[in-house]
PDB file of C-alpha atoms and ligand atoms in Angstrom:
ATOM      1  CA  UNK A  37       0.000   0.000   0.000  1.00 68.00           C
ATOM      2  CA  UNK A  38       1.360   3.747  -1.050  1.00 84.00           C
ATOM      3  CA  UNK A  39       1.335   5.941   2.025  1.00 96.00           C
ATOM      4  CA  UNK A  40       2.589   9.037   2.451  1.00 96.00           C
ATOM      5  CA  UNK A  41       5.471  10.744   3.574  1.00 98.00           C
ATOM      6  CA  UNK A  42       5.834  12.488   6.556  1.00 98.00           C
ATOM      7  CA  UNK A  43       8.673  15.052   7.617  1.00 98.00           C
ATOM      8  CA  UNK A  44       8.589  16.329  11.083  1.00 98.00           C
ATOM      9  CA  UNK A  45      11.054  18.729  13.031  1.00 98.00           C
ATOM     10  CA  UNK A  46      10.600  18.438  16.378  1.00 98.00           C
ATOM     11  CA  UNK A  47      12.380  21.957  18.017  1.00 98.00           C
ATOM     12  CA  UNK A  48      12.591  20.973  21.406  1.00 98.00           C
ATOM     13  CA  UNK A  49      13.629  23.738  23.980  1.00 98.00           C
ATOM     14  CA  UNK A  50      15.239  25.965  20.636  1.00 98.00           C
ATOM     15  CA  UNK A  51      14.080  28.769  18.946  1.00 98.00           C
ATOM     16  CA  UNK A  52      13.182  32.319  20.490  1.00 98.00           C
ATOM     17  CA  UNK A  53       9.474  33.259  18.803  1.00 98.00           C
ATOM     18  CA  UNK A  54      11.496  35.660  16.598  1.00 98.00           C
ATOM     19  CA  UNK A  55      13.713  32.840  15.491  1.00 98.00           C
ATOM     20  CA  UNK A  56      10.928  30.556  14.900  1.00 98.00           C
ATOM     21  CA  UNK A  57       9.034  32.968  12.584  1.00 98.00           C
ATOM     22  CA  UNK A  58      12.164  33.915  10.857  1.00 98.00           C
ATOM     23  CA  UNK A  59      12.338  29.768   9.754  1.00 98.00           C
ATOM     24  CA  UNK A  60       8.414  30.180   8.850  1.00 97.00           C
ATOM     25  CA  UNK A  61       9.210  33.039   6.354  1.00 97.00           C
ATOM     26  CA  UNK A  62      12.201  31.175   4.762  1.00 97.00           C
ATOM     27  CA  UNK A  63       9.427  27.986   4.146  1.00 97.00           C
ATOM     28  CA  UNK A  64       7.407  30.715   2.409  1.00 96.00           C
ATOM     29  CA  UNK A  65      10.384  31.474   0.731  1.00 97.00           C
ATOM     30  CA  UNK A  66      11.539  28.983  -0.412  1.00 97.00           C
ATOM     31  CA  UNK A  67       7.975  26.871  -1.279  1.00 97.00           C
ATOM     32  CA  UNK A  68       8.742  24.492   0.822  1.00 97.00           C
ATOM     33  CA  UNK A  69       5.094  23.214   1.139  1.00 97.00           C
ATOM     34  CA  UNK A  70       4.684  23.604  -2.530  1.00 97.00           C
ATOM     35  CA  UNK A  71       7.091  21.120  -3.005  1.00 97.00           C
ATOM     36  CA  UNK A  72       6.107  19.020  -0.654  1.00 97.00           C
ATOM     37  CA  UNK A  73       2.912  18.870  -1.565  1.00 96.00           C
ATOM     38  CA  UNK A  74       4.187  17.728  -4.976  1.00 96.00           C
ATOM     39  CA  UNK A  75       6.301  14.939  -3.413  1.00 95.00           C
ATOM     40  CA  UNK A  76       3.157  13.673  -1.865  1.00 95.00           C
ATOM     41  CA  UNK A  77       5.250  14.346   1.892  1.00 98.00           C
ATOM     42  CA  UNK A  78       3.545  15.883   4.637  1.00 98.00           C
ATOM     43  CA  UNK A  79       5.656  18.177   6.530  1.00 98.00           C
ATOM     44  CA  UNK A  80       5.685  20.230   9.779  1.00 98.00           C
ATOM     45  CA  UNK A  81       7.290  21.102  13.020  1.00 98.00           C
ATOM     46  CA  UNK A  82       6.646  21.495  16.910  1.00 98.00           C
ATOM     47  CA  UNK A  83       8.181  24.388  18.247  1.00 98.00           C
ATOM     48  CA  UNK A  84       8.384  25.628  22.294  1.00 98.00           C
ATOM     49  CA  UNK A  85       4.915  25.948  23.791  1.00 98.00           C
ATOM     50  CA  UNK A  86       5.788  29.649  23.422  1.00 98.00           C
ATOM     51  CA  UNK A  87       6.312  29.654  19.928  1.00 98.00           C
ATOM     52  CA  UNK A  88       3.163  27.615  18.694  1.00 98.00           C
ATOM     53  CA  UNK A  89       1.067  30.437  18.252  1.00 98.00           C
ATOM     54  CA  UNK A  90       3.431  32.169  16.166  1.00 98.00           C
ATOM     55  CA  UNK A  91       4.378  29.632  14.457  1.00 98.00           C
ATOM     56  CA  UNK A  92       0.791  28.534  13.451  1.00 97.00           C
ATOM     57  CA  UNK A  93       0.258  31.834  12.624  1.00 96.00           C
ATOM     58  CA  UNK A  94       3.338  32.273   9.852  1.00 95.00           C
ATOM     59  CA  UNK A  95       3.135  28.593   9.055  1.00 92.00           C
ATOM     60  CA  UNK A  96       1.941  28.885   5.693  1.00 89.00           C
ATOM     61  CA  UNK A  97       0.727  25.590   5.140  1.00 94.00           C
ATOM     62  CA  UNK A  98       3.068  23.546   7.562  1.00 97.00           C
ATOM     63  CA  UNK A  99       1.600  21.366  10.422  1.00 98.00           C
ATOM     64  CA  UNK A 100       2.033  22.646  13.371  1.00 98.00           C
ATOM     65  CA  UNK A 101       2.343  20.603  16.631  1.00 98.00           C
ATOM     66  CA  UNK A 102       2.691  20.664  20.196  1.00 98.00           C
ATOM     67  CA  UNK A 103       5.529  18.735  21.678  1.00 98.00           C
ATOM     68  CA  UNK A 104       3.252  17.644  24.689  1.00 98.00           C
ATOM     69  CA  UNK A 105      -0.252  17.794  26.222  1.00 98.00           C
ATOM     70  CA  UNK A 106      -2.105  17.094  29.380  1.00 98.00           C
ATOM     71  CA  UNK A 107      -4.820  14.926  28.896  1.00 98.00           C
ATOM     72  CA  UNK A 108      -6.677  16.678  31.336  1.00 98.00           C
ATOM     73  CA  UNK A 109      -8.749  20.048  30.218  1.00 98.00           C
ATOM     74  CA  UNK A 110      -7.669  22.480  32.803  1.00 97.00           C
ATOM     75  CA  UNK A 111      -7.042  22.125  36.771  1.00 98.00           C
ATOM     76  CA  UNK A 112      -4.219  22.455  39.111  1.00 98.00           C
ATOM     77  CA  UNK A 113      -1.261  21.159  36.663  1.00 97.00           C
ATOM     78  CA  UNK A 114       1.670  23.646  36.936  1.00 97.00           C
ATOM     79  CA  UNK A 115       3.344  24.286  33.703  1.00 96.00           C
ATOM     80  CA  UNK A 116       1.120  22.094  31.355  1.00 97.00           C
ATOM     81  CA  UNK A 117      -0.893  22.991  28.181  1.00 98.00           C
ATOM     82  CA  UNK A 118      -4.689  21.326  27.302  1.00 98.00           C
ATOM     83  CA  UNK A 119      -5.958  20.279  24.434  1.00 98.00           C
ATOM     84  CA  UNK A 120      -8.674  23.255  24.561  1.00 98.00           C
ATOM     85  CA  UNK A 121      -5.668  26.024  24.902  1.00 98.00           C
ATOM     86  CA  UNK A 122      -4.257  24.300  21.875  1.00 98.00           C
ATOM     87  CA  UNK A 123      -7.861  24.233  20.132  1.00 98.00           C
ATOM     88  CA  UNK A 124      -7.897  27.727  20.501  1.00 98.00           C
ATOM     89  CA  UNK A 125      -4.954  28.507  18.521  1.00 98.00           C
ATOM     90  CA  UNK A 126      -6.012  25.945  15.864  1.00 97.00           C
ATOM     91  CA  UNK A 127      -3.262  23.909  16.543  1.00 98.00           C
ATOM     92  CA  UNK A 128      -4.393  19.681  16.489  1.00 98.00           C
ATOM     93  CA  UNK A 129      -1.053  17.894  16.406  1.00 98.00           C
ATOM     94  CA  UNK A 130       0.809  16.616  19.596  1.00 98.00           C
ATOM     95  CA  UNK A 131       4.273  14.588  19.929  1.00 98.00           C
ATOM     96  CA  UNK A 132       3.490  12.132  22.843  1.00 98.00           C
ATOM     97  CA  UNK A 133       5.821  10.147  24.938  1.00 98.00           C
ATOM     98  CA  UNK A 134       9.134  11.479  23.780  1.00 98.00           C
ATOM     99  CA  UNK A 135      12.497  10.040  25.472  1.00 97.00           C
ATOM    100  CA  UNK A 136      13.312  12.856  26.989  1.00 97.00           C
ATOM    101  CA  UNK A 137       9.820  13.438  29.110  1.00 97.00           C
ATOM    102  CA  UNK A 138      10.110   9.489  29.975  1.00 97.00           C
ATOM    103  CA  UNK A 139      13.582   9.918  30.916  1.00 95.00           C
ATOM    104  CA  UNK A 140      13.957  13.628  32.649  1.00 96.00           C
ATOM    105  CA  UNK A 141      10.272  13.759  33.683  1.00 96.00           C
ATOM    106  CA  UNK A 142       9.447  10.067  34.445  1.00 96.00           C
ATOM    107  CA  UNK A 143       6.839   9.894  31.741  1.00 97.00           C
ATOM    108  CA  UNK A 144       5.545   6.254  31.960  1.00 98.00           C
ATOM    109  CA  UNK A 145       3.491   4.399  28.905  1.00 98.00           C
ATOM    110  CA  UNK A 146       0.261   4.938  31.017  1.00 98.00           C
ATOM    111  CA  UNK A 147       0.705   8.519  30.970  1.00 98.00           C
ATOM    112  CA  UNK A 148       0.790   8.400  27.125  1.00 98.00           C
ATOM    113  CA  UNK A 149      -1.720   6.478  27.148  1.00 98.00           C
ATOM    114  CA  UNK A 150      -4.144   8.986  28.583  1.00 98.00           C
ATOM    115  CA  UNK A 151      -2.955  11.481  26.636  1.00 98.00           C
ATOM    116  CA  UNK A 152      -3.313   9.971  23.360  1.00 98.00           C
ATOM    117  CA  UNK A 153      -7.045   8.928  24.163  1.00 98.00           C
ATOM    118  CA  UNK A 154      -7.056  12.556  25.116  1.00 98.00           C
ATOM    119  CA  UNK A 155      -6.213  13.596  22.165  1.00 98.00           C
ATOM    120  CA  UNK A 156      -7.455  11.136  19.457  1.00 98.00           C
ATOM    121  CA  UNK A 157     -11.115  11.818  21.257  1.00 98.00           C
ATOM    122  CA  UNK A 158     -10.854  15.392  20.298  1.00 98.00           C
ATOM    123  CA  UNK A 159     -10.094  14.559  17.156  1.00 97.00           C
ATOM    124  CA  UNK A 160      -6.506  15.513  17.611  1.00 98.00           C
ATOM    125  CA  UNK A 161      -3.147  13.859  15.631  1.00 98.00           C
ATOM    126  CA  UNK A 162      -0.984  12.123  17.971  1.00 98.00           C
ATOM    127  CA  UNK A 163       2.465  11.366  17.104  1.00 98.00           C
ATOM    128  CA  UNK A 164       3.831   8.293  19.766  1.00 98.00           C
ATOM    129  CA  UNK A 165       7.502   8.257  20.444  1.00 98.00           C
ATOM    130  CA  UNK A 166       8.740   4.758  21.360  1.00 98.00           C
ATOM    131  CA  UNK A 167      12.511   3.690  21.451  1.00 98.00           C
ATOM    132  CA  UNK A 168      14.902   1.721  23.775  1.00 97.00           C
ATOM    133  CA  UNK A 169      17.567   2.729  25.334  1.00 95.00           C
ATOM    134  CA  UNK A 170      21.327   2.154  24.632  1.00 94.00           C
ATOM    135  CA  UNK A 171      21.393  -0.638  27.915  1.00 95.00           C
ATOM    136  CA  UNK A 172      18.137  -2.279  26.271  1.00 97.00           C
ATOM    137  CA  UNK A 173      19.774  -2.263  22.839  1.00 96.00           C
ATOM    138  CA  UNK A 174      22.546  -3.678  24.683  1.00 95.00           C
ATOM    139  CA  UNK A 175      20.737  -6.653  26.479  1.00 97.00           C
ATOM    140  CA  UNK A 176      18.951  -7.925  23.204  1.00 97.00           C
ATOM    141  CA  UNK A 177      15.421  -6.475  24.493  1.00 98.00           C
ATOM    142  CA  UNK A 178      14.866  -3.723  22.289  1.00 98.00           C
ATOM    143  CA  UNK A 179      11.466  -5.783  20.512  1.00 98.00           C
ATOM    144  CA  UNK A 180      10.366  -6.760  24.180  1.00 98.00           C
ATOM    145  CA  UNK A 181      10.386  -2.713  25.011  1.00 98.00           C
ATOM    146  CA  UNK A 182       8.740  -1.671  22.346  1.00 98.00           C
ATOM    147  CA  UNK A 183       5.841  -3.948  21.872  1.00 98.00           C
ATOM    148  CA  UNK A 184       5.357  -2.853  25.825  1.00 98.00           C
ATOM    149  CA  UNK A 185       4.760   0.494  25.098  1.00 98.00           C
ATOM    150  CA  UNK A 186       2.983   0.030  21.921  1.00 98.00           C
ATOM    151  CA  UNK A 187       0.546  -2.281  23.957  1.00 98.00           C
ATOM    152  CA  UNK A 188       0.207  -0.083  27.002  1.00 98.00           C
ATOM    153  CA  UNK A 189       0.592   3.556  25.012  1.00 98.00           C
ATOM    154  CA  UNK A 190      -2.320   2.417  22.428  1.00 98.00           C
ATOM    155  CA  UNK A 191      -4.475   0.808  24.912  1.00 98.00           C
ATOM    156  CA  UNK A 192      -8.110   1.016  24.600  1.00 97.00           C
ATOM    157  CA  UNK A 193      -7.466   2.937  21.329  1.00 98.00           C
ATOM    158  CA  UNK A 194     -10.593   1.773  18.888  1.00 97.00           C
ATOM    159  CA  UNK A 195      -9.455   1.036  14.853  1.00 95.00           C
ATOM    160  CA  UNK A 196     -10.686   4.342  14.326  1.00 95.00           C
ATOM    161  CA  UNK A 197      -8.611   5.856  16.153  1.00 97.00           C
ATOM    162  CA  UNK A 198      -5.674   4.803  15.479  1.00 98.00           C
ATOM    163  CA  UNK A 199      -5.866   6.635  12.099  1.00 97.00           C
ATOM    164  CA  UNK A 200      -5.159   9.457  13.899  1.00 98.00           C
ATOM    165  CA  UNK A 201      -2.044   7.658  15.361  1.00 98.00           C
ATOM    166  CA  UNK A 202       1.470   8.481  13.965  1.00 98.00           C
ATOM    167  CA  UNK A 203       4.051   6.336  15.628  1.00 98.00           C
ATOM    168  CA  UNK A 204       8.089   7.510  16.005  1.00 98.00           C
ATOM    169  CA  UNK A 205      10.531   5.031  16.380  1.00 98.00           C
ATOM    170  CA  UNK A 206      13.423   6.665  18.044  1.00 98.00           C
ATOM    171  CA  UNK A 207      15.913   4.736  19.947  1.00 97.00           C
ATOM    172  CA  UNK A 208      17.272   6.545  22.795  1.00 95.00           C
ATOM    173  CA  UNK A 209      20.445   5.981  22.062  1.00 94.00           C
ATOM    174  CA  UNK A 210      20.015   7.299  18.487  1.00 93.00           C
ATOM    175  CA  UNK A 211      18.632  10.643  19.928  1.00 91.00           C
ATOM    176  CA  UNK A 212      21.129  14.160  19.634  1.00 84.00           C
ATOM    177  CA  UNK A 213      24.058  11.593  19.292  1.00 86.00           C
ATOM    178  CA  UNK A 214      25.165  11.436  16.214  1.00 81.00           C
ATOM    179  CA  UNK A 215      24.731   7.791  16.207  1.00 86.00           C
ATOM    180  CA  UNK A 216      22.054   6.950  14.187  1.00 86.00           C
ATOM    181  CA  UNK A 217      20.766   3.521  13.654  1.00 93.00           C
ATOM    182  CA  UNK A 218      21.304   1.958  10.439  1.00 96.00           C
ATOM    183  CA  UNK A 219      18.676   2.121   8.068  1.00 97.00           C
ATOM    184  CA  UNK A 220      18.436  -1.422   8.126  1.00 97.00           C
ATOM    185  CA  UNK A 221      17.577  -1.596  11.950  1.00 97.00           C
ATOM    186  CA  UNK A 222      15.234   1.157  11.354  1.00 98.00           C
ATOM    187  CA  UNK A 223      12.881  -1.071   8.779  1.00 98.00           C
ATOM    188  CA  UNK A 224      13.615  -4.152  11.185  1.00 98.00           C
ATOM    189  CA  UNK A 225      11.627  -2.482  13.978  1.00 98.00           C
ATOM    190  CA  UNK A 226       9.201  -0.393  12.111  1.00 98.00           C
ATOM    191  CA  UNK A 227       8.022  -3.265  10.626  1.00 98.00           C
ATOM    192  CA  UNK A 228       7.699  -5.159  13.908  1.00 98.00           C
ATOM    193  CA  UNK A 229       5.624  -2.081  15.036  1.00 98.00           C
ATOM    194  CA  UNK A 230       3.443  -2.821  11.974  1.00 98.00           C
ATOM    195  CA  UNK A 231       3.004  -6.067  12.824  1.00 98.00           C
ATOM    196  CA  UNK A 232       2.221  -4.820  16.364  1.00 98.00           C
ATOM    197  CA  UNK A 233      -0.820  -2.503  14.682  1.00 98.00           C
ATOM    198  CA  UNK A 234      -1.978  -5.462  12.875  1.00 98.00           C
ATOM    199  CA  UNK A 235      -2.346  -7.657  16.146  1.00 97.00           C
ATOM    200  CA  UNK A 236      -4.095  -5.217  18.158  1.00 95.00           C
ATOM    201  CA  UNK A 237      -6.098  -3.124  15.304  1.00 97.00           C
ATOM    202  CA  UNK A 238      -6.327  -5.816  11.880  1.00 97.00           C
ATOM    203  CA  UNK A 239      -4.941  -5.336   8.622  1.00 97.00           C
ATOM    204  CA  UNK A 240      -6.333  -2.320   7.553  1.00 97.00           C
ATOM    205  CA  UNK A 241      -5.387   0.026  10.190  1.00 97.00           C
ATOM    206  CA  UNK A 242      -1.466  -1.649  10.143  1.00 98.00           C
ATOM    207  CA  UNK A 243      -1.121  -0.516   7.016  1.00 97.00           C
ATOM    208  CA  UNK A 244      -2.392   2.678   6.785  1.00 97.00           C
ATOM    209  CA  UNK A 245      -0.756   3.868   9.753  1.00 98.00           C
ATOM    210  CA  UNK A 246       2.583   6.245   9.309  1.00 98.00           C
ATOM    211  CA  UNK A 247       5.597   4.844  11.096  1.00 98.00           C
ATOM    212  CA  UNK A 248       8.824   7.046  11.340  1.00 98.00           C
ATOM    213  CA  UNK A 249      12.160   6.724  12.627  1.00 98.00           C
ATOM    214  CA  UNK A 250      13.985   9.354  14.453  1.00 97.00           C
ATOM    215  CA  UNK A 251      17.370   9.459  15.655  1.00 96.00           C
ATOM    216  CA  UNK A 252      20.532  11.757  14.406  1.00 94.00           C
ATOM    217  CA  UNK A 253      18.640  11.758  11.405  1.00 96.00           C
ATOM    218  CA  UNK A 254      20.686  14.130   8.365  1.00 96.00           C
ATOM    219  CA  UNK A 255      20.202  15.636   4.818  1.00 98.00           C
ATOM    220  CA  UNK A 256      22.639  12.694   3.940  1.00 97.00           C
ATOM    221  CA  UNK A 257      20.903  10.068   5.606  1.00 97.00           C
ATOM    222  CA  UNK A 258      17.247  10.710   5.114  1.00 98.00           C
ATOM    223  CA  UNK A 259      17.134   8.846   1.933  1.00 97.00           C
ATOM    224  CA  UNK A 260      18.252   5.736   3.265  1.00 98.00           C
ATOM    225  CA  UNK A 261      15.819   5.344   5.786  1.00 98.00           C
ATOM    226  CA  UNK A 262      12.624   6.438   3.314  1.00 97.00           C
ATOM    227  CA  UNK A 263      13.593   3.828   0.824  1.00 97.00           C
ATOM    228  CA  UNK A 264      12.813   1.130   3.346  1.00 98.00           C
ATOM    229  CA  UNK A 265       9.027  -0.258   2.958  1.00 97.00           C
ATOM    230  CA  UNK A 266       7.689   0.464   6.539  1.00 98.00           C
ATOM    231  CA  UNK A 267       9.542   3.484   7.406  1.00 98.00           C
ATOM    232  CA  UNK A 268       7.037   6.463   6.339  1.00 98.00           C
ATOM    233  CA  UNK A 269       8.984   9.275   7.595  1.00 98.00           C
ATOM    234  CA  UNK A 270      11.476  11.325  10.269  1.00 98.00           C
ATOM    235  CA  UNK A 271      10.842  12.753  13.618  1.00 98.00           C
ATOM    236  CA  UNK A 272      13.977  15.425  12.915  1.00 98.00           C
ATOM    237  CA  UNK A 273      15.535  17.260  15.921  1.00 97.00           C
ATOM    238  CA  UNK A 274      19.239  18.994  15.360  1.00 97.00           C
ATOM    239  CA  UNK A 275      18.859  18.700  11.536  1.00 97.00           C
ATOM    240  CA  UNK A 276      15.486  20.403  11.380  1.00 98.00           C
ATOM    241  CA  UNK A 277      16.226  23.352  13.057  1.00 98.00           C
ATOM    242  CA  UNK A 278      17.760  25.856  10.493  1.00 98.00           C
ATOM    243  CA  UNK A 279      15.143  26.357   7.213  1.00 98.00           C
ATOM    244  CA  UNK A 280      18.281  25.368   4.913  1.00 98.00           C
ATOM    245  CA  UNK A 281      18.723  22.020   6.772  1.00 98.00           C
ATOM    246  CA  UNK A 282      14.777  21.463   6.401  1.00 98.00           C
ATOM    247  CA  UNK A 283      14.587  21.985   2.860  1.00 98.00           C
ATOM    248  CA  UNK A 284      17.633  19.419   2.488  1.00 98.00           C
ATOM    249  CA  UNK A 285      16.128  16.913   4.564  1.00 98.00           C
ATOM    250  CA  UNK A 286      12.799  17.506   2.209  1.00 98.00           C
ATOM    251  CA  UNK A 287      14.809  17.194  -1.498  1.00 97.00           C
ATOM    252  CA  UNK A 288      16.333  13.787  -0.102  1.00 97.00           C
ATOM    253  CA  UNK A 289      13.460  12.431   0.369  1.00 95.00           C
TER     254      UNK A 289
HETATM  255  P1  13P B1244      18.002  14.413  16.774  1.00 89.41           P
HETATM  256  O1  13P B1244      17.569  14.384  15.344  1.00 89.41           O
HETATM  257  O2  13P B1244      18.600  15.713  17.193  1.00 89.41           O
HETATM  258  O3  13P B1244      18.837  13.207  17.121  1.00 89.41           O
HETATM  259  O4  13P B1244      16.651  14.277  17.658  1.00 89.41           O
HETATM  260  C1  13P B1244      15.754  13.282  17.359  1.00 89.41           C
HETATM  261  C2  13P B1244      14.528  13.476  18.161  1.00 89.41           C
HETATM  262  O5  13P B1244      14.530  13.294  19.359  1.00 89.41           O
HETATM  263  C3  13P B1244      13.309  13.930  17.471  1.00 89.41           C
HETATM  264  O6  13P B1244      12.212  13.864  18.297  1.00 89.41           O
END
């Protein structure tokens, strides 16, 4: 089955708002979602919480999304964002489960679980990180990890909604380090996730769902990893932050 192609930047804690509108206008520029568009790849980014409205604003076709959510609607949660503050800005795309909130902020599969529902009930896109780490790699348990957090992440998820499920394979050890995993690992485990669709949601849903890999990804190694069957796309962090980077990463594709 032809899917398409997906292309997200995921900013992290970088870019000041000014900084992040200056990389909108150079998309405009540059007709970045033109050519996209003509390449049949999706392609967006999820800046600071602080920059989303901006960024939505001067985003000129991109999709924009959060980098987390609360799956509650408001209440006494110190620092987090809803899905109704997000509504309001017309933003409907949220990362979920990244590394880095399991690993600084203790961010367990349940949670991510109850933010997806969250999410997917609103009719929101949820993009679900999963990814070992380099002592799981290590130990041989990498497929053990991630069909636990594809099981508990996606519980309770209907085949519906799962459609509005993008999943991000990005092992931990991969992440910021320059060491990405070979395209050939990549496929390996994003088909396993696949298969892990199929079991829980049938056929149908398995293969219409987006799968992308994410990890040190580059202009020079983009390629490698979209020419493999069941790897739709990258979850880009370093490499997606400067416009000229992003429209690399976009003409290797
Ligand atoms: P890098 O591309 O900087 O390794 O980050 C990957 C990532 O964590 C995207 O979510």
């Amino acid at each position: 089955m032809s899917r398409k192609k997906f292309l997200m930047g995921n900013w992290k804690m970088n870019h000041t708002i000014e900084e992040a509108e200056a990389f909108c206008d150079d998309v405009k520029e540059m007709g970045l979602v033109k050519k996209a568009r003509a390449k049949s790849v999706m392609i967006g980014v999820a800046p600071s919480y602080l920059s989303l409205q901006a960024v939505r604003k001067h985003a000129h076709g991109l999709i924009v999304a959060s980098q987390d959510v609360h799956y509650a609607n408001h209440g006494a949660y110190t620092s987090s964002v809803s899905i109704p503050m997000l509504e309001e800005i017309n933003v409907d795309w949220s990362i979920v489960g990244h590394s880095e909130k399991r690993q600084y902020e203790g961010e367990t599969d349940l949670d991510c679980n109850q933010k997806i529902k969250a999410l997917v009930a609103n009719r929101f896109h949820a993009i679900y990180c999963v990814g070992e780490s380099a002592k799981e790699y290590d130990a041989g348990l990498t497929k053990d990890v991630i069909a636990m957090q594809v099981m508990v992440g996606l519980l309770d998820l209907s085949k519906e909604e799962i459609g509005n499920v993008v999943i991000a394979y990005e092992p931990v050890w991969a992440i910021g380090t320059g060491k990405n995993a070979s395209a050939e690992i990549a496929e390996d485990i994003c088909k396993f996730i696949r298969s892990l669709l199929e079991k829980h949601f049938g056929k149908v849903a398995s293969q219409k769902a987006l799968i992308l890999y994410g990890g040190s990804v580059k202009p020079e190694s983009i390629h490698g990893y979209l020419q493999q069957e069941d790897v739709d796309g990258a979850l880009v962090g370093g490499a997606s932050l400067k416009s000229q980077s992003f429209q690399e990463l976009l003409n290797n594709i």
